[in-house]
Amino acid sequence: MANLNIDSVKERTFDAIVIGSGMSGGWAAKELTGKGLKTLMLERGRDVKHVKDYPTTNLYPWEFPHHGVLPMDVQEANPIVNRCYAFGEDAAHFFVKDKEHPYVQEKPFDWIRGYQVGGKSLMWARQTQRWSDFDFEGPERDGFAVDWPIRYKDIDPWYSYVEKFAGISGNRDGIAELPDGEFLPAYPLNDVESYFSNHVKANYKNRHVISARCAHLSKPNQIHIDQGRTQCQSRTLCQRGCPFGGYFSANSSTVPWALRSGKLTLRPHSVVESIIYDEKLGKASGVRVVDTQTKETIEYYAKIIFVNAAALNTNLVLLNSTSNRFPNGLGNDSGVLGKYVAFHNYSAHIGAEYDGFKEWTTDGRNPAGGGYIPRFRNVYKQETDFLRGYASGFSAYRFKQHNYDGVGASLKENTVKGDLGPWYVGSHLMGETIPKESNFVKLDPKLKDDWGVPLLSISVDYDDNDEKMKKDYIEQLTEMFTSAGFTNIKPSTNHQSPGLDIHEMGGARMGNDPKTSVLNKWNQMHACKNVFVTDGACMTSTSCQNPSLTYMALTARAADYAVSEMQKGNV
């Protein structure tokens, strides 16, 4: 019996454990297995294998029972996730339904999740921008949060490393506040987008409209072919899962690459209840898992642990990992675990029309989505009554104005005859929010989920800084649109709850001082040296760039450091 127990423990012991299989978890598994570590990847949801498990990827619109629109009863049963732009009949199976995984909203928060292998990397918007020193130096310069323990030079080579493998399309634009990367050919702007880009360049200092940078294989290199991926077909059906591997996802790239090494054990249907802390060793020894199918509790052991469950779930796991040494959550000597959660403000838009370029229209689809306007406020100096700044999207399109009068043959004829209307242009805000102690998550003291894990309680909201930023965005873009000759300009703001940006960050922030942060400059816990956090929970501030590329780079960097330290016997 004793030998059987020893064998059982041996079978459940690994060099490394990765909690989560999405954007950052996939990179952790790829890097750790690539360095020879026997690695266990734990995913709370089901397995999703590339191509095989994309049931809608090649369906035509008329092959969907409701032509792509979810039935009203499904929409009404899921008021939170139904607000997400990608929650439709073609991709609903990749999203967590409201009643299946509840949480507590102390303040309204739309928590959009994807519980499966690959996580939200299957249905993300694929926008990828590097951060600059304007972003990493922001808290120190502007006096909020705590100073980042790294600067651009620390992560620059790791951006290059992950860009080459993931495949990022873009132009080398030479903009200091948006560093260039290792790019595949960019997706070009159309004529109206180019017109606006040229107009802004000629009439505004330090403002730019560039081709959006995105994680699509516009022209694959050998490393992408080696992954089994091929050129993006510009279908823009990405949220269904791409059978070509044309955009980066953990499912098409990092996870199969790690599995190919022979060093990865992938275990889906595994809710991580907590990380086990060994009081005698003074470090984490493993994780405690509840099998979602059998409800069995199982323990797995490893020398190093990477926590990549996505920002808020990572906070949940760490807060629930209590011991005599850490009664308030693993590594929480500072008391800031779960606090200083931030997000991106996407609650303003502006649309207009343009009467020029009537000899042209668009043909085909642009997977990059059009143009991108990098941050131009408070970059080189403080010039507004709010801190930090915003980026924004920009796109232009034209379509036929169809006449739907008639019945039968006359309806068909009228529909085909539709005339092209004016060009429509649009932009949306992507604003940075300031991390605040009053924006936090915690464990509900009473409510638990089906696996005995406390529900997460979320208390996150906008503030006056966000409102001032939103007002400035409307004013500046209205003025830029007017200057460019756009007409019928219609700004709009909404009162959407935080969360629909799907860029929640913080709670286990990096910092130089263990008294005010959870992680050091290597994404390593100050107080528990063999635990690393490299998903959105690690972020000290949010910038206004899309964060996924930064998660990837931080993960690769931290994995390299962790293995080096393990080999030295330091973790």
mmCIF file of N, CA, C and O in Angstrom, residues 358-394:
data_model
loop_
_atom_site.group_PDB
_atom_site.id
_atom_site.type_symbol
_atom_site.label_atom_id
_atom_site.label_comp_id
_atom_site.label_asym_id
_atom_site.label_seq_id
_atom_site.Cartn_x
_atom_site.Cartn_y
_atom_site.Cartn_z
ATOM 1 N N LYS A 358 -15.809 58.984 -54.379
ATOM 2 C CA LYS A 358 -17.014 58.268 -54.807
ATOM 3 C C LYS A 358 -16.740 57.269 -55.928
ATOM 4 O O LYS A 358 -17.584 56.436 -56.237
ATOM 5 N N GLU A 359 -15.562 57.387 -56.559
ATOM 6 C CA GLU A 359 -15.207 56.429 -57.605
ATOM 7 C C GLU A 359 -14.686 55.122 -57.031
ATOM 8 O O GLU A 359 -14.406 54.179 -57.765
ATOM 9 N N TRP A 360 -14.561 55.058 -55.691
ATOM 10 C CA TRP A 360 -13.986 53.879 -55.063
ATOM 11 C C TRP A 360 -14.934 53.292 -54.022
ATOM 12 O O TRP A 360 -15.748 53.990 -53.441
ATOM 13 N N THR A 361 -14.762 52.007 -53.810
ATOM 14 C CA THR A 361 -15.394 51.338 -52.668
ATOM 15 C C THR A 361 -14.394 50.317 -52.144
ATOM 16 O O THR A 361 -13.250 50.266 -52.602
ATOM 17 N N THR A 362 -14.806 49.516 -51.205
ATOM 18 C CA THR A 362 -13.902 48.499 -50.669
ATOM 19 C C THR A 362 -14.252 47.135 -51.241
ATOM 20 O O THR A 362 -15.403 46.871 -51.589
ATOM 21 N N ASP A 363 -13.240 46.289 -51.305
ATOM 22 C CA ASP A 363 -13.443 44.927 -51.790
ATOM 23 C C ASP A 363 -12.697 43.988 -50.845
ATOM 24 O O ASP A 363 -11.541 44.229 -50.508
ATOM 25 N N GLY A 364 -13.345 42.921 -50.430
ATOM 26 C CA GLY A 364 -12.701 42.006 -49.492
ATOM 27 C C GLY A 364 -12.788 42.517 -48.064
ATOM 28 O O GLY A 364 -13.492 43.467 -47.752
ATOM 29 N N ARG A 365 -12.034 41.881 -47.192
ATOM 30 C CA ARG A 365 -12.113 42.183 -45.769
ATOM 31 C C ARG A 365 -10.718 42.418 -45.212
ATOM 32 O O ARG A 365 -9.746 41.822 -45.683
ATOM 33 N N ASN A 366 -10.634 43.254 -44.208
ATOM 34 C CA ASN A 366 -9.364 43.578 -43.579
ATOM 35 C C ASN A 366 -9.338 42.993 -42.173
ATOM 36 O O ASN A 366 -10.008 43.514 -41.274
ATOM 37 N N PRO A 367 -8.575 41.939 -41.931
ATOM 38 C CA PRO A 367 -8.569 41.330 -40.597
ATOM 39 C C PRO A 367 -7.973 42.225 -39.526
ATOM 40 O O PRO A 367 -8.202 42.006 -38.340
ATOM 41 N N ALA A 368 -7.195 43.245 -39.950
ATOM 42 C CA ALA A 368 -6.651 44.185 -38.971
ATOM 43 C C ALA A 368 -7.699 45.189 -38.504
ATOM 44 O O ALA A 368 -7.503 45.876 -37.500
ATOM 45 N N GLY A 369 -8.786 45.308 -39.246
ATOM 46 C CA GLY A 369 -9.876 46.182 -38.835
ATOM 47 C C GLY A 369 -9.732 47.620 -39.278
ATOM 48 O O GLY A 369 -10.570 48.459 -38.956
ATOM 49 N N GLY A 370 -8.666 47.956 -40.000
ATOM 50 C CA GLY A 370 -8.504 49.329 -40.473
ATOM 51 C C GLY A 370 -7.333 50.023 -39.819
ATOM 52 O O GLY A 370 -6.232 49.485 -39.745
ATOM 53 N N GLY A 371 -7.578 51.235 -39.308
ATOM 54 C CA GLY A 371 -6.509 52.056 -38.773
ATOM 55 C C GLY A 371 -6.474 52.095 -37.258
ATOM 56 O O GLY A 371 -7.401 51.647 -36.566
ATOM 57 N N TYR A 372 -5.392 52.662 -36.748
ATOM 58 C CA TYR A 372 -5.174 52.790 -35.310
ATOM 59 C C TYR A 372 -4.556 54.155 -35.046
ATOM 60 O O TYR A 372 -3.629 54.578 -35.751
ATOM 61 N N ILE A 373 -5.088 54.873 -34.069
ATOM 62 C CA ILE A 373 -4.573 56.185 -33.687
ATOM 63 C C ILE A 373 -3.879 56.034 -32.337
ATOM 64 O O ILE A 373 -4.546 55.879 -31.306
ATOM 65 N N PRO A 374 -2.533 56.016 -32.310
ATOM 66 C CA PRO A 374 -1.825 55.873 -31.035
ATOM 67 C C PRO A 374 -2.110 57.049 -30.104
ATOM 68 O O PRO A 374 -2.521 58.131 -30.541
ATOM 69 N N ARG A 375 -1.863 56.824 -28.854
ATOM 70 C CA ARG A 375 -2.065 57.865 -27.847
ATOM 71 C C ARG A 375 -1.298 59.138 -28.216
ATOM 72 O O ARG A 375 -0.130 59.083 -28.584
ATOM 73 N N PHE A 376 -1.962 60.294 -28.087
ATOM 74 C CA PHE A 376 -1.315 61.576 -28.341
ATOM 75 C C PHE A 376 -1.525 62.582 -27.213
ATOM 76 O O PHE A 376 -1.014 63.700 -27.281
ATOM 77 N N ARG A 377 -2.242 62.211 -26.175
ATOM 78 C CA ARG A 377 -2.481 63.109 -25.049
ATOM 79 C C ARG A 377 -1.534 62.784 -23.884
ATOM 80 O O ARG A 377 -1.321 61.615 -23.541
ATOM 81 N N ASN A 378 -0.960 63.835 -23.284
ATOM 82 C CA ASN A 378 -0.107 63.701 -22.095
ATOM 83 C C ASN A 378 1.078 62.771 -22.317
ATOM 84 O O ASN A 378 1.514 62.081 -21.395
ATOM 85 N N VAL A 379 1.610 62.756 -23.530
ATOM 86 C CA VAL A 379 2.733 61.867 -23.823
ATOM 87 C C VAL A 379 4.048 62.496 -23.365
ATOM 88 O O VAL A 379 4.770 61.938 -22.532
ATOM 89 N N TYR A 380 4.353 63.642 -23.900
ATOM 90 C CA TYR A 380 5.618 64.291 -23.583
ATOM 91 C C TYR A 380 5.505 65.255 -22.404
ATOM 92 O O TYR A 380 6.502 65.611 -21.783
ATOM 93 N N LYS A 381 4.297 65.673 -22.092
ATOM 94 C CA LYS A 381 4.063 66.534 -20.938
ATOM 95 C C LYS A 381 2.597 66.420 -20.545
ATOM 96 O O LYS A 381 1.750 65.985 -21.329
ATOM 97 N N GLN A 382 2.290 66.821 -19.313
ATOM 98 C CA GLN A 382 0.917 66.831 -18.843
ATOM 99 C C GLN A 382 0.208 68.049 -19.425
ATOM 100 O O GLN A 382 0.601 69.185 -19.162
ATOM 101 N N GLU A 383 -0.835 67.828 -20.246
ATOM 102 C CA GLU A 383 -1.471 68.937 -20.947
ATOM 103 C C GLU A 383 -2.975 68.978 -20.767
ATOM 104 O O GLU A 383 -3.652 69.847 -21.334
ATOM 105 N N THR A 384 -3.533 68.066 -19.992
ATOM 106 C CA THR A 384 -4.983 68.032 -19.783
ATOM 107 C C THR A 384 -5.289 67.981 -18.292
ATOM 108 O O THR A 384 -4.380 67.881 -17.452
ATOM 109 N N ASP A 385 -6.571 67.998 -17.963
ATOM 110 C CA ASP A 385 -6.981 67.908 -16.555
ATOM 111 C C ASP A 385 -7.225 66.462 -16.132
ATOM 112 O O ASP A 385 -7.824 66.211 -15.088
ATOM 113 N N PHE A 386 -6.780 65.507 -16.947
ATOM 114 C CA PHE A 386 -6.851 64.095 -16.561
ATOM 115 C C PHE A 386 -5.473 63.461 -16.737
ATOM 116 O O PHE A 386 -4.643 63.940 -17.511
ATOM 117 N N LEU A 387 -5.237 62.373 -16.004
ATOM 118 C CA LEU A 387 -3.980 61.640 -16.124
ATOM 119 C C LEU A 387 -4.024 60.669 -17.291
ATOM 120 O O LEU A 387 -5.074 60.148 -17.649
ATOM 121 N N ARG A 388 -2.843 60.448 -17.869
ATOM 122 C CA ARG A 388 -2.638 59.449 -18.917
ATOM 123 C C ARG A 388 -3.372 59.807 -20.206
ATOM 124 O O ARG A 388 -3.603 60.977 -20.475
ATOM 125 N N GLY A 389 -3.739 58.801 -21.029
ATOM 126 C CA GLY A 389 -4.306 59.121 -22.329
ATOM 127 C C GLY A 389 -5.080 57.968 -22.932
ATOM 128 O O GLY A 389 -5.405 56.994 -22.252
ATOM 129 N N TYR A 390 -5.339 58.081 -24.217
ATOM 130 C CA TYR A 390 -6.167 57.098 -24.905
ATOM 131 C C TYR A 390 -5.648 56.880 -26.322
ATOM 132 O O TYR A 390 -5.051 57.756 -26.940
ATOM 133 N N ALA A 391 -5.864 55.700 -26.820
ATOM 134 C CA ALA A 391 -5.708 55.393 -28.240
ATOM 135 C C ALA A 391 -7.109 55.260 -28.809
ATOM 136 O O ALA A 391 -8.103 55.321 -28.078
ATOM 137 N N SER A 392 -7.201 55.072 -30.106
ATOM 138 C CA SER A 392 -8.527 54.853 -30.696
ATOM 139 C C SER A 392 -8.398 54.114 -32.018
ATOM 140 O O SER A 392 -7.363 54.176 -32.685
ATOM 141 N N GLY A 393 -9.426 53.407 -32.361
ATOM 142 C CA GLY A 393 -9.496 52.778 -33.663
ATOM 143 C C GLY A 393 -10.039 53.763 -34.683
ATOM 144 O O GLY A 393 -10.664 54.761 -34.335
ATOM 145 N N PHE A 394 -9.798 53.479 -35.949
ATOM 146 C CA PHE A 394 -10.389 54.290 -37.013
ATOM 147 C C PHE A 394 -10.589 53.405 -38.232
ATOM 148 O O PHE A 394 -9.682 52.665 -38.633
#
